[in-house]
Short mmCIF file of C-alpha atoms in Angstrom, two decimals:
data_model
loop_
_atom_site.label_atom_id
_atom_site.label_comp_id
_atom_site.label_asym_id
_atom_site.label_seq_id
_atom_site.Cartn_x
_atom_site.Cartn_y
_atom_site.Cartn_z
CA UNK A 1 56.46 146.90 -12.58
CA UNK A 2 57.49 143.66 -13.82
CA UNK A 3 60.44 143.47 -11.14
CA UNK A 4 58.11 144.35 -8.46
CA UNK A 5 56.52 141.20 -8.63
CA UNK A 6 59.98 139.33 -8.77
CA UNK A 7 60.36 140.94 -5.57
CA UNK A 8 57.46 140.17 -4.36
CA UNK A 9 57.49 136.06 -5.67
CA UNK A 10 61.20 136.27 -4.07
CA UNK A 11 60.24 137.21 -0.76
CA UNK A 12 57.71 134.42 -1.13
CA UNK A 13 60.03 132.07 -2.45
CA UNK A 14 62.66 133.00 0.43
CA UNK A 15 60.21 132.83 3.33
CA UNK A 16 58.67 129.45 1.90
CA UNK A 17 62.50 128.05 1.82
CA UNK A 18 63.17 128.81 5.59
CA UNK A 19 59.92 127.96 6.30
CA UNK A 20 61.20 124.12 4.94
CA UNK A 21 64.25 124.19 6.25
CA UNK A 22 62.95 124.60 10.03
CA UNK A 23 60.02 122.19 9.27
CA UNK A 24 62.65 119.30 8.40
CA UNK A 25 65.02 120.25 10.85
CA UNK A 26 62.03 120.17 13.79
CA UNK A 27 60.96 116.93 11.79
CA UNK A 28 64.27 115.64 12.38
CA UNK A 29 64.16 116.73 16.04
CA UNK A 30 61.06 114.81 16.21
CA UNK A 31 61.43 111.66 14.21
CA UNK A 32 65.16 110.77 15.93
CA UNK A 33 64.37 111.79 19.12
CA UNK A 34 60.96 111.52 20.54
CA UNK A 35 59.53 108.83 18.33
CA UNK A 36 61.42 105.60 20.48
CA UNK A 37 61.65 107.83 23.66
CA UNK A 38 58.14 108.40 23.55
CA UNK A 39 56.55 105.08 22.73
CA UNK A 40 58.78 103.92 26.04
CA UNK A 41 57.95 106.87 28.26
CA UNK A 42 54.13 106.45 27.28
CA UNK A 43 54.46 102.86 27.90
CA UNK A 44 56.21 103.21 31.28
CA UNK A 45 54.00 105.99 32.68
CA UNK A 46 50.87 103.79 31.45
CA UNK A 47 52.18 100.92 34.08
CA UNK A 48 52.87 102.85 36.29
CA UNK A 49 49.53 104.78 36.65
CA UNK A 50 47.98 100.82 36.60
CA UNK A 51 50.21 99.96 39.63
CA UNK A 52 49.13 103.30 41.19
CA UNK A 53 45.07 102.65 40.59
CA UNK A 54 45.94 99.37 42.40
CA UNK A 55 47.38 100.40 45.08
CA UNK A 56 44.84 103.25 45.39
CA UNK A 57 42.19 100.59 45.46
CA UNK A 58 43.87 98.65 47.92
CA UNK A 59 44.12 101.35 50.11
CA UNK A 60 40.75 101.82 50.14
CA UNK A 61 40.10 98.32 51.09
CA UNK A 62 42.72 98.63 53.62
CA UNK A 63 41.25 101.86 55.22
CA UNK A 64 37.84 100.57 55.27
CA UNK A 65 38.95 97.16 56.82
CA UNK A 66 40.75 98.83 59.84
CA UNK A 67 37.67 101.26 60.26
CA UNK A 68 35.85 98.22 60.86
CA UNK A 69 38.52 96.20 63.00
CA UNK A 70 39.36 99.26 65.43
CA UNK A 71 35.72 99.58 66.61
CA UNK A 72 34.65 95.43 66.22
CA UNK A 73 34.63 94.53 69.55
CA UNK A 74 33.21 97.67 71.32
CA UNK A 75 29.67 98.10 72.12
CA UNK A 76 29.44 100.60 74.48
CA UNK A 77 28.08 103.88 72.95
CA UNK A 78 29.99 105.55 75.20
CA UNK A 79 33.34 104.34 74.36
CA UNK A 80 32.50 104.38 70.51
CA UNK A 81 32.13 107.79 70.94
CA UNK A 82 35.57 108.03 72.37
CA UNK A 83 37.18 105.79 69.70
CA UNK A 84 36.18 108.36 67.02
CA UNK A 85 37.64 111.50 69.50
CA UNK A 86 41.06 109.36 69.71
CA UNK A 87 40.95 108.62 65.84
CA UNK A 88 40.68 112.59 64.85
CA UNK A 89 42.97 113.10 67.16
CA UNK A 90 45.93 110.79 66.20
CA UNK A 91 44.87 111.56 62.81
CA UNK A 92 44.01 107.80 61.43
CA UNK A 93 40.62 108.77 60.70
CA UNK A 94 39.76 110.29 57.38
CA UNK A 95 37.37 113.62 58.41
CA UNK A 96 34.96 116.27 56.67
CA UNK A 97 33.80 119.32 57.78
CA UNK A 98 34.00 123.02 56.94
CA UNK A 99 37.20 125.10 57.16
CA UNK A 100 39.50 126.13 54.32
CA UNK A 101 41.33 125.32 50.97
CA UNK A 102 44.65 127.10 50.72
CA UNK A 103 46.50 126.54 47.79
CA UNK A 104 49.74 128.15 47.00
CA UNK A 105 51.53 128.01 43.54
CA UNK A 106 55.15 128.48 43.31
CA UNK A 107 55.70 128.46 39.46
CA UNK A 108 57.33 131.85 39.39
CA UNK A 109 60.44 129.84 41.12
CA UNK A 110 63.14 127.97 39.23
CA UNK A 111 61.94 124.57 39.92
CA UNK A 112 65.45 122.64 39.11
CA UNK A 113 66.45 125.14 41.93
CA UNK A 114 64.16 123.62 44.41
CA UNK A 115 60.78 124.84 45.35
CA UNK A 116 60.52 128.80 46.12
CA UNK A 117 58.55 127.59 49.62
CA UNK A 118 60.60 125.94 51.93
CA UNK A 119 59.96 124.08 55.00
CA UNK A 120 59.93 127.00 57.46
CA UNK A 121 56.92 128.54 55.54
CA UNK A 122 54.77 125.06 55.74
CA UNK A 123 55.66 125.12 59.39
CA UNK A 124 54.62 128.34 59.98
CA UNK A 125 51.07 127.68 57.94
CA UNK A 126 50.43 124.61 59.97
CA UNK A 127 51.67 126.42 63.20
CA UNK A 128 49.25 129.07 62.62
CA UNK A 129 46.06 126.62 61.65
CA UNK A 130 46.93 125.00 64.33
CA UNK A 131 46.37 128.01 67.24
CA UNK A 132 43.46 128.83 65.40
CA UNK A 133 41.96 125.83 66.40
CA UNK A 134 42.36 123.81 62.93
CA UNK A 135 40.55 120.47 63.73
CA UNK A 136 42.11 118.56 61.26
CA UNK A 137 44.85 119.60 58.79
CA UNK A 138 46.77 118.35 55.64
CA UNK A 139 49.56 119.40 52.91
CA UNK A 140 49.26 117.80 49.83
CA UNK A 141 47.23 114.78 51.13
CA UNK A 142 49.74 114.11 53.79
CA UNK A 143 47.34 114.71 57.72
CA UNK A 144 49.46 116.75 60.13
CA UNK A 145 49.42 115.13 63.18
CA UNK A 146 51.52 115.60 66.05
CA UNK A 147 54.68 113.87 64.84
CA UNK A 148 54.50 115.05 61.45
CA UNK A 149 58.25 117.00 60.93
CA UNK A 150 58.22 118.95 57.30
CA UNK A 151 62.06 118.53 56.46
CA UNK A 152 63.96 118.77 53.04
CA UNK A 153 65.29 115.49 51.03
CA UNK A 154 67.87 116.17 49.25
CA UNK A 155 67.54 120.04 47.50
CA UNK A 156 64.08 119.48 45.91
CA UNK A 157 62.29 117.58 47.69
CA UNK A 158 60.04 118.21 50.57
CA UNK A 159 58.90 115.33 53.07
CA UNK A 160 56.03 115.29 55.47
CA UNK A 161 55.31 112.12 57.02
CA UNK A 162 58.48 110.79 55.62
CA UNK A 163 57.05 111.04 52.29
CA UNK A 164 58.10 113.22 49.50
CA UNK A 165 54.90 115.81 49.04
CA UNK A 166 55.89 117.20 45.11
CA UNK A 167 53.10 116.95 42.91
CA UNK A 168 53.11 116.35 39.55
CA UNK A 169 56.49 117.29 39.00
CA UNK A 170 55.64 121.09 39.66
CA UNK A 171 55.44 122.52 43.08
CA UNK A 172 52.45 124.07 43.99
CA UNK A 173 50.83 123.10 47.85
CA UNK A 174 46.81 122.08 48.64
CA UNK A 175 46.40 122.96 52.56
CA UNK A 176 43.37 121.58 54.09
CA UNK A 177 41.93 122.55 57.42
CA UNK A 178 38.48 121.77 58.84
CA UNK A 179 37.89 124.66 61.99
CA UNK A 180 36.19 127.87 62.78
CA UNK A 181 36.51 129.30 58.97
CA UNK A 182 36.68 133.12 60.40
CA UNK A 183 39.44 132.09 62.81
CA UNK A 184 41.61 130.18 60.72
CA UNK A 185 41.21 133.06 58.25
CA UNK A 186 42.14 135.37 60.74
CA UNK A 187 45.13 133.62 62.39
CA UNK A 188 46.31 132.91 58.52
CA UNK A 189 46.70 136.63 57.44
CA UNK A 190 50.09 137.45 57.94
CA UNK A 191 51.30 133.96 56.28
CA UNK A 192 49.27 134.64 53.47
CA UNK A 193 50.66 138.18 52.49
CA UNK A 194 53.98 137.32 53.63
CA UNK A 195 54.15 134.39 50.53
CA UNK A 196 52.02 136.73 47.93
CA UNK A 197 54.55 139.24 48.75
CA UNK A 198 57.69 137.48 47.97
CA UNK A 199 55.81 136.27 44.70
CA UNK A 200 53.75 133.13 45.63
CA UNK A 201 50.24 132.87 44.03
CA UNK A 202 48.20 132.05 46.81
CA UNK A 203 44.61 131.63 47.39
CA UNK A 204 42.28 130.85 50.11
CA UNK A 205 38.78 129.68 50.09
CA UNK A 206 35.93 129.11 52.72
CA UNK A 207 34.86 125.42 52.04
CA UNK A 208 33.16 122.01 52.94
CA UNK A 209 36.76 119.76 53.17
CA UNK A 210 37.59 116.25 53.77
CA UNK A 211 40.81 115.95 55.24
CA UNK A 212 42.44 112.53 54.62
CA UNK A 213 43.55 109.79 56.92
CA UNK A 214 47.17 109.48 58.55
CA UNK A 215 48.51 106.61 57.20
CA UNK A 216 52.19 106.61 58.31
CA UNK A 217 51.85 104.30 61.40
CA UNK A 218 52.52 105.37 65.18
CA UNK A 219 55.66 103.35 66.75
CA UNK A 220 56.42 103.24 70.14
CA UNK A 221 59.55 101.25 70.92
CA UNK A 222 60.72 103.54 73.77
CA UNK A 223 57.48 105.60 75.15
CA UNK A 224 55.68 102.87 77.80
CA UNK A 225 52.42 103.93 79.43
CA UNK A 226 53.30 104.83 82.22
CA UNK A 227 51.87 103.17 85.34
CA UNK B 1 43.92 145.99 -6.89
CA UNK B 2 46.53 149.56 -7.81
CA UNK B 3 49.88 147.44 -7.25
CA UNK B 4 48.55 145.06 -10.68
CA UNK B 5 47.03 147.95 -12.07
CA UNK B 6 49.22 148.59 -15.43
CA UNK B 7 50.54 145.48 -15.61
CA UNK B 8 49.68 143.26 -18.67
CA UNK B 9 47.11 140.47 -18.68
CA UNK B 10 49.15 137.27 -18.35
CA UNK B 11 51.84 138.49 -16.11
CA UNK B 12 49.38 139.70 -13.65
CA UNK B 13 47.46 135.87 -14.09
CA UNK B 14 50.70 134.22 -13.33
CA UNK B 15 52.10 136.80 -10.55
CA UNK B 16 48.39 135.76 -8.55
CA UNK B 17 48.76 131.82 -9.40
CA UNK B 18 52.45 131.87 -7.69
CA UNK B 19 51.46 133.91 -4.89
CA UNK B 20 48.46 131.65 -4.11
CA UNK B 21 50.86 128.50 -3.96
CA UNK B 22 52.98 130.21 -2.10
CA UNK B 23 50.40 131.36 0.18
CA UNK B 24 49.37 127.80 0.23
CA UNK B 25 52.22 126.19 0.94
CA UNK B 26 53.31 128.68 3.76
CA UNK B 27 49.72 127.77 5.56
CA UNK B 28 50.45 124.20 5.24
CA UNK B 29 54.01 124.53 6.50
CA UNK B 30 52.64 126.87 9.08
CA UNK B 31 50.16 123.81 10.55
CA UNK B 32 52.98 121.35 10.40
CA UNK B 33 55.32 123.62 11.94
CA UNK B 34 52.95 123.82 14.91
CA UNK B 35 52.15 120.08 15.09
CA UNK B 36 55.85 119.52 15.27
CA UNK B 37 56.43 122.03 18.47
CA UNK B 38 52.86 120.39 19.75
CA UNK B 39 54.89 117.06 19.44
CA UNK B 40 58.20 118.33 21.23
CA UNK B 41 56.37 119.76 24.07
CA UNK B 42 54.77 117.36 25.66
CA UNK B 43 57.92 115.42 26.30
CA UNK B 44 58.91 117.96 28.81
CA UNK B 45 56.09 117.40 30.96
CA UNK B 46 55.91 113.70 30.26
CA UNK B 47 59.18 113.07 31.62
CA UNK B 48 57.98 115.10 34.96
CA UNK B 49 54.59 113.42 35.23
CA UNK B 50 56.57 110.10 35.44
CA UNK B 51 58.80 111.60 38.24
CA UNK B 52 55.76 112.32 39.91
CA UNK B 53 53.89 109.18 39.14
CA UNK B 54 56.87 107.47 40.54
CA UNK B 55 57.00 109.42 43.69
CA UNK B 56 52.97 108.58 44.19
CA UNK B 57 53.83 104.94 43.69
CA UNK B 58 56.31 104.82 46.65
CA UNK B 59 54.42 106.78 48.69
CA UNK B 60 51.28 104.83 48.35
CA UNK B 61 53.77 101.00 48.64
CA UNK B 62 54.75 102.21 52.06
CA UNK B 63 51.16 103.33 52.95
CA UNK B 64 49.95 100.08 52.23
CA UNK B 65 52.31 98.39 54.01
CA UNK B 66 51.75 100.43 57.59
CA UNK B 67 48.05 100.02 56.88
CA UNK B 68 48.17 96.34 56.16
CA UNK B 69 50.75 95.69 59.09
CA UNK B 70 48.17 97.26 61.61
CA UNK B 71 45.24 95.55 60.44
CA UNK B 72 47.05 91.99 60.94
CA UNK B 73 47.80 93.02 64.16
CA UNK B 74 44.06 94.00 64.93
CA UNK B 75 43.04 90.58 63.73
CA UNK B 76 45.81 88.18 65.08
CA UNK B 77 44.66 89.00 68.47
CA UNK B 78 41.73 86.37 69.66
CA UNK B 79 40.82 87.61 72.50
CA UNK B 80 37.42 90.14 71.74
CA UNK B 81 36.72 91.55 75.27
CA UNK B 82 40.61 92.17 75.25
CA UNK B 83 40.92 93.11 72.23
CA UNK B 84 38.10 96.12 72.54
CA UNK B 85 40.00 97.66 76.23
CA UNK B 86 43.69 97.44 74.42
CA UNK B 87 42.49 98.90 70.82
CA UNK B 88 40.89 102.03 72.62
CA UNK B 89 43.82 102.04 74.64
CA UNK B 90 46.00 101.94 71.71
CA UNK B 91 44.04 104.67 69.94
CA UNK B 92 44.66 107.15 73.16
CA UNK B 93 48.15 106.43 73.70
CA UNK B 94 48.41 107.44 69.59
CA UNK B 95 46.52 110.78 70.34
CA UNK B 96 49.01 111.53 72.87
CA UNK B 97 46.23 111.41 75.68
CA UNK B 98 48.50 108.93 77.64
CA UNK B 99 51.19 109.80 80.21
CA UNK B 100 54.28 107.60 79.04
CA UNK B 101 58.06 107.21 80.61
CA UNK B 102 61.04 106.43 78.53
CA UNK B 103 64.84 107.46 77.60
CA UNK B 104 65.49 109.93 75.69
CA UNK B 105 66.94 113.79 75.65
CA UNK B 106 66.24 116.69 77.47
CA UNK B 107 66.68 120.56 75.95
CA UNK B 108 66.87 123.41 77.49
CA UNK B 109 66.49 126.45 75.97
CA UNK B 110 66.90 130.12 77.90
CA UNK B 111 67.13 133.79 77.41
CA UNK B 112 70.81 135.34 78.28
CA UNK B 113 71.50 136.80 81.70
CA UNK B 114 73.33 139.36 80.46
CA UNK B 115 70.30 141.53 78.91
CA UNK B 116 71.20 144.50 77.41
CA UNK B 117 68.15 146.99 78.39
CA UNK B 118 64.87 146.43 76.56
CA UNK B 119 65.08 149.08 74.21
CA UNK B 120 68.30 147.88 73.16
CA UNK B 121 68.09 147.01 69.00
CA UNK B 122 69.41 143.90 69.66
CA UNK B 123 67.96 142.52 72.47
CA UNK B 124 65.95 140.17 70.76
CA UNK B 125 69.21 138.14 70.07
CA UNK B 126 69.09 137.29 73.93
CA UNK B 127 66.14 135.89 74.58
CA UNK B 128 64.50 132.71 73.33
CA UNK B 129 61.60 133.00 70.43
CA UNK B 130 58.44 130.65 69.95
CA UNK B 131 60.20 130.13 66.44
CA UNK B 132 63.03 127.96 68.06
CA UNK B 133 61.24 125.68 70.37
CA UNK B 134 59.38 124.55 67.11
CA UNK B 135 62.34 124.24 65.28
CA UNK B 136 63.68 122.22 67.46
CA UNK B 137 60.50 120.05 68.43
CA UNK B 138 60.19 119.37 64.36
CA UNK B 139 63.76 118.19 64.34
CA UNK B 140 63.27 115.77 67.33
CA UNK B 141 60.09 114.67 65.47
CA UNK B 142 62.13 113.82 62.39
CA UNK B 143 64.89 111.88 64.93
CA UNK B 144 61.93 109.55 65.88
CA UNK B 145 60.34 110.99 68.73
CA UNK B 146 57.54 109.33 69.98
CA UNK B 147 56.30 112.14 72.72
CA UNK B 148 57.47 114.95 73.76
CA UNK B 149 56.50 117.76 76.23
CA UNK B 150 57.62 121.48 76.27
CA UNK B 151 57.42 122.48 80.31
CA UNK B 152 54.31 120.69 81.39
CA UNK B 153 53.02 120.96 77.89
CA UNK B 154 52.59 117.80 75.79
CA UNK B 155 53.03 118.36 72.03
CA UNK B 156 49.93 116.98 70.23
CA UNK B 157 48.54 117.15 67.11
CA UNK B 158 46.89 120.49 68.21
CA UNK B 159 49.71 122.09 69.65
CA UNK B 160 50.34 125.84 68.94
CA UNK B 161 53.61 127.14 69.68
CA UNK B 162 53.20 131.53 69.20
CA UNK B 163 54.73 134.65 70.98
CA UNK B 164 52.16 136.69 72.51
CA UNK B 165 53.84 139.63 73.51
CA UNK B 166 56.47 138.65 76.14
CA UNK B 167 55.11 134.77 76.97
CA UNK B 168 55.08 131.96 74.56
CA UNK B 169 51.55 130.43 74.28
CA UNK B 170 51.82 126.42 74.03
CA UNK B 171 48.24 125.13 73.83
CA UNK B 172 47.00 128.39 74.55
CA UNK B 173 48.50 128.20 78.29
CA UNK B 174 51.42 130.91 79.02
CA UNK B 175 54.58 129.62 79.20
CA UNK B 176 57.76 131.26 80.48
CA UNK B 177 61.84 130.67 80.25
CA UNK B 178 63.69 128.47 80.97
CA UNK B 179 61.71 126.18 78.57
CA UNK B 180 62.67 122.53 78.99
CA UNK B 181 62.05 120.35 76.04
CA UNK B 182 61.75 116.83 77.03
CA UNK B 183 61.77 114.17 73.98
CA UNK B 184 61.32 110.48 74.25
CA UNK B 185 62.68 107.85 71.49
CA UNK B 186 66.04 106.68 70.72
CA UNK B 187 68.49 109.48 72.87
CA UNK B 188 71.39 108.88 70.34
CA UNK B 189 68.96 108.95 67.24
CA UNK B 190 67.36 112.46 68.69
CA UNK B 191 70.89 114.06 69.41
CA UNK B 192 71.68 113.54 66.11
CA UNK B 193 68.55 114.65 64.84
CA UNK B 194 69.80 117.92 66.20
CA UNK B 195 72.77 118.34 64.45
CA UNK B 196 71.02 120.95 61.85
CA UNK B 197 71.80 124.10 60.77
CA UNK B 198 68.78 125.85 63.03
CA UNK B 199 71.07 124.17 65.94
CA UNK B 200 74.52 125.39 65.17
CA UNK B 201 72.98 128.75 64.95
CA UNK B 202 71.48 128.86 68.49
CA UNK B 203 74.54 127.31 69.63
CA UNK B 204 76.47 130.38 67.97
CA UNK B 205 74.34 132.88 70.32
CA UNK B 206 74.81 130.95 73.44
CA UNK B 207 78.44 131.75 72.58
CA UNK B 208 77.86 135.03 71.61
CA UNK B 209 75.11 136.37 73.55
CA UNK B 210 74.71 134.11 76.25
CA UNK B 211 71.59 132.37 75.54
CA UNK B 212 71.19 128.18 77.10
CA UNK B 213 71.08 125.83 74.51
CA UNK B 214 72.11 122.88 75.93
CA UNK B 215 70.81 118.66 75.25
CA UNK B 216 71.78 116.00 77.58
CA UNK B 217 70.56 112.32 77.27
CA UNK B 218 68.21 110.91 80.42
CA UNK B 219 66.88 107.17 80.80
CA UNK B 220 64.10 108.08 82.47
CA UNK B 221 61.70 110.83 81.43
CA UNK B 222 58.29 111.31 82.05
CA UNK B 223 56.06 112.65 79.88
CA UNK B 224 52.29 114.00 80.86
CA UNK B 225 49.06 112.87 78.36
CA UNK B 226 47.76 115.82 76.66
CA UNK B 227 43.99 117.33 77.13
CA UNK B 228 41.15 115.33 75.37
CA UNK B 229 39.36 117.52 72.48
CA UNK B 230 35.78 118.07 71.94
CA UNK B 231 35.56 118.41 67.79
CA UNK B 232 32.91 120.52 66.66
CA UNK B 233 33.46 120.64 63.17
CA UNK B 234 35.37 117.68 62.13
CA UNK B 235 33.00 114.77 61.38
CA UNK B 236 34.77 110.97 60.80
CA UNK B 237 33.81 109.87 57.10
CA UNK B 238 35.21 106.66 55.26
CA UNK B 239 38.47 107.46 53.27
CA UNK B 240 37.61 108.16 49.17
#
């Protein structure tokens, strides 16, 4: 009996060994490691999330300035009104209403590969909100208008407004549209099951959404009024 | 307690005082074994969320800019009367509700004239699907296309391009071959903007099959304003 309990202390004694040989070598991993690497990377992501609440807040003031300036100077009711059709129309003003959340979640993908959605498949989404009468419509904060291409950058990045839409290092897509929520559903069917079946997570939601502002900037160096 | 059972007095003390340091120990390697992976993962996503963060901060830098660039122009101009007629003016032209004329290219896009008969499985590779024209339009977009009209169809922030059953519906108006996509900006900027794979493989069943793919530059196009929208559901709010 006496060796059974050898046994049994040895067992012990062995799993308690390993147990501090993979704590010290994970300490090590740690210590050498993160310990510098981490102080920086903490200290560099705290910046830049400063700069970023900044330039958030500017942009606020910024938005809410040219609100103002665009309608200043008009007084006629009648061409206020009109202002505000242009400004949903082109896009620069920010809008709420009720429509649909769309969010699709490509984790299952290799995301050093690139994202599992491509460019085609936004298109497609927007094309179809679009015929359904989508109001107002945007991908990952970024408003559709009419010149908004969806192109790749490089292999993992894709661009919508000429601005890289990834977020948070993952890739997974908010689409916003403010319409006829039966319609859109409707016109969105065959999108939707064509992503879930090739493995996307996708879900859709009836909702109250507000659909941000275009801020990208028309320029017309070559299209003239014409007279 | 049957495995102590016959065991003497003292060695069955000391087997239980060993196996409860033991015990002990393992927890409390256990708990820093799992602060230790805690510690190690979060570097993974840390080094992502400052990818991301970085990505946010250039985006928003060149929002600002546009935003801040416009509203300078809004206030430089002293004129108030003026300045009311030319900023609704402004905001029409930018909803595409203006006819404009410029340079720029013209595509044109057809189905073959050789058509095999309609039950024929490949027939679909001679005639023209909604799917290109929007290819196409999103690559003249991204070559800096500041209007652009398919037929008499201007392309505006509304515009649906989908089959329905032998037409193509563009703003919900029927539209049939040859479809003539006419793009104003900078003509060399837009031809390049067309050298893309989705172009190289129309231009391989023109060759094959017969379809018209063709571009050619023009210095003169004109371009038709779109139809104003009544919104019903979309209500202007401040930004935030």
């Amino acid at each position: 009996m006496k060796h059974k309990i050898i046994i049994a202390i040895t067992v012990v004694a062995i799993v308690f060994g390993s147990l501090i040989g993979i704590g010290s070598e994970m300490q090590k991993l740690v210590n050498t490691e993160n310990e510098s690497q981490q102080i920086r990377l903490a200290d560099t992501i705290n910046r830049s999330q400063q700069r970023i609440d900044n330039l958030k807040n500017r942009q606020k003031e910024l938005t809410s300035q040219l609100e103002v300036a665009r309608k200043e100077d008009i007084h006629d009711p009648t061409k206020l009104v009109q202002m505000a059709q242009y400004t949903v129309m082109d896009g620069t003003a920010a809008v709420k209403g009720t429509g649909v959340r769309i969010t699709i979640d490509d984790k299952g993908a290799n995301v050093q590969k690139g994202p599992l959605l491509d460019t085609r498949d936004l298109r497609k989404i927007i094309n179809a909100l679009r015929s359904a009468g989508a109001e107002a419509i945007s991908v990952n904060g970024q408003r559709i208008v009419a010149t908004s291409a969806v192109v790749m950058s490089g292999e993992d990045r894709i661009m919508i407004n000429q601005v890289p839409i990834s977020k948070k290092g993952s890739f997974s897509y908010e689409v916003l549209a403010i319409g006829h929520q039966d319609t859109l559903l409707e016109n969105l069917k065959y999108e939707i099951s064509d992503l879930q079946e090739s493995g996307m997570k996708v879900d859709v939601v009836r909702e109250i959404v507000s659909v941000p502002s275009y801020k990208r900037g028309y320029q017309f160096n070559y299209a003239k009024p014409s007279l | 307690m049957p495995f102590f059972s016959d065991v003497n007095d003292r060695a069955k003390r000391r087997a239980i005082i060993m196996m409860t340091i033991g015990a002990l120990l393992t927890g409390a390697l256990l708990s820093f074994l799992l602060k230790s992976f805690a510690a190690g993962n979060t570097q993974v996503p840390t080094q992502a969320a400052r990818v991301a963060l970085e990505l946010e901060e250039e985006t928003l830098g060149q929002e600002n800019r546009t935003l801040e660039s416009e509203l300078l122009k809004l206030q430089s101009d002293s004129n108030k009367a003026n300045q009311a007629e030319e900023a609704l003016a402004d905001a029409r032209n930018k909803a595409a509700l203006t006819a404009v004329t410029g340079p720029g290219v013209i595509v044109t896009l057809d189905d073959s004239n050789q058509l095999p008969s309609a039950d024929a499985q490949n027939v679909n590779l001679y005639i023209i699907h909604e799917e290109y024209l929007r290819e196409v339009v999103n690559a003249l977009w991204n070559g800096g296309a500041e209007a652009i009209v398919i037929n008499d169809q201007r392309v505006s922030t509304h515009t649906g391009i989908v089959c329905s059953g032998s037409v193509i519906l563009i703003n919900n108006t029927p539209q049939s071959r040859p479809y003539t996509i006419k793009a104003i900006g900078n003509p060399k900027a837009l031809e390049a903007s067309l050298d893309f794979y989705y172009w190289q493989y129309l231009l391989a069943f023109q060759e094959q099959y017969g379809i018209t793919c063709t571009v050619k530059e023009s210095q003169s196009l004109e371009i038709p304003a779109s139809k104003p929208v009544g919104y019903r559901y979309a209500e202007p709010v401040g930004e935030g």
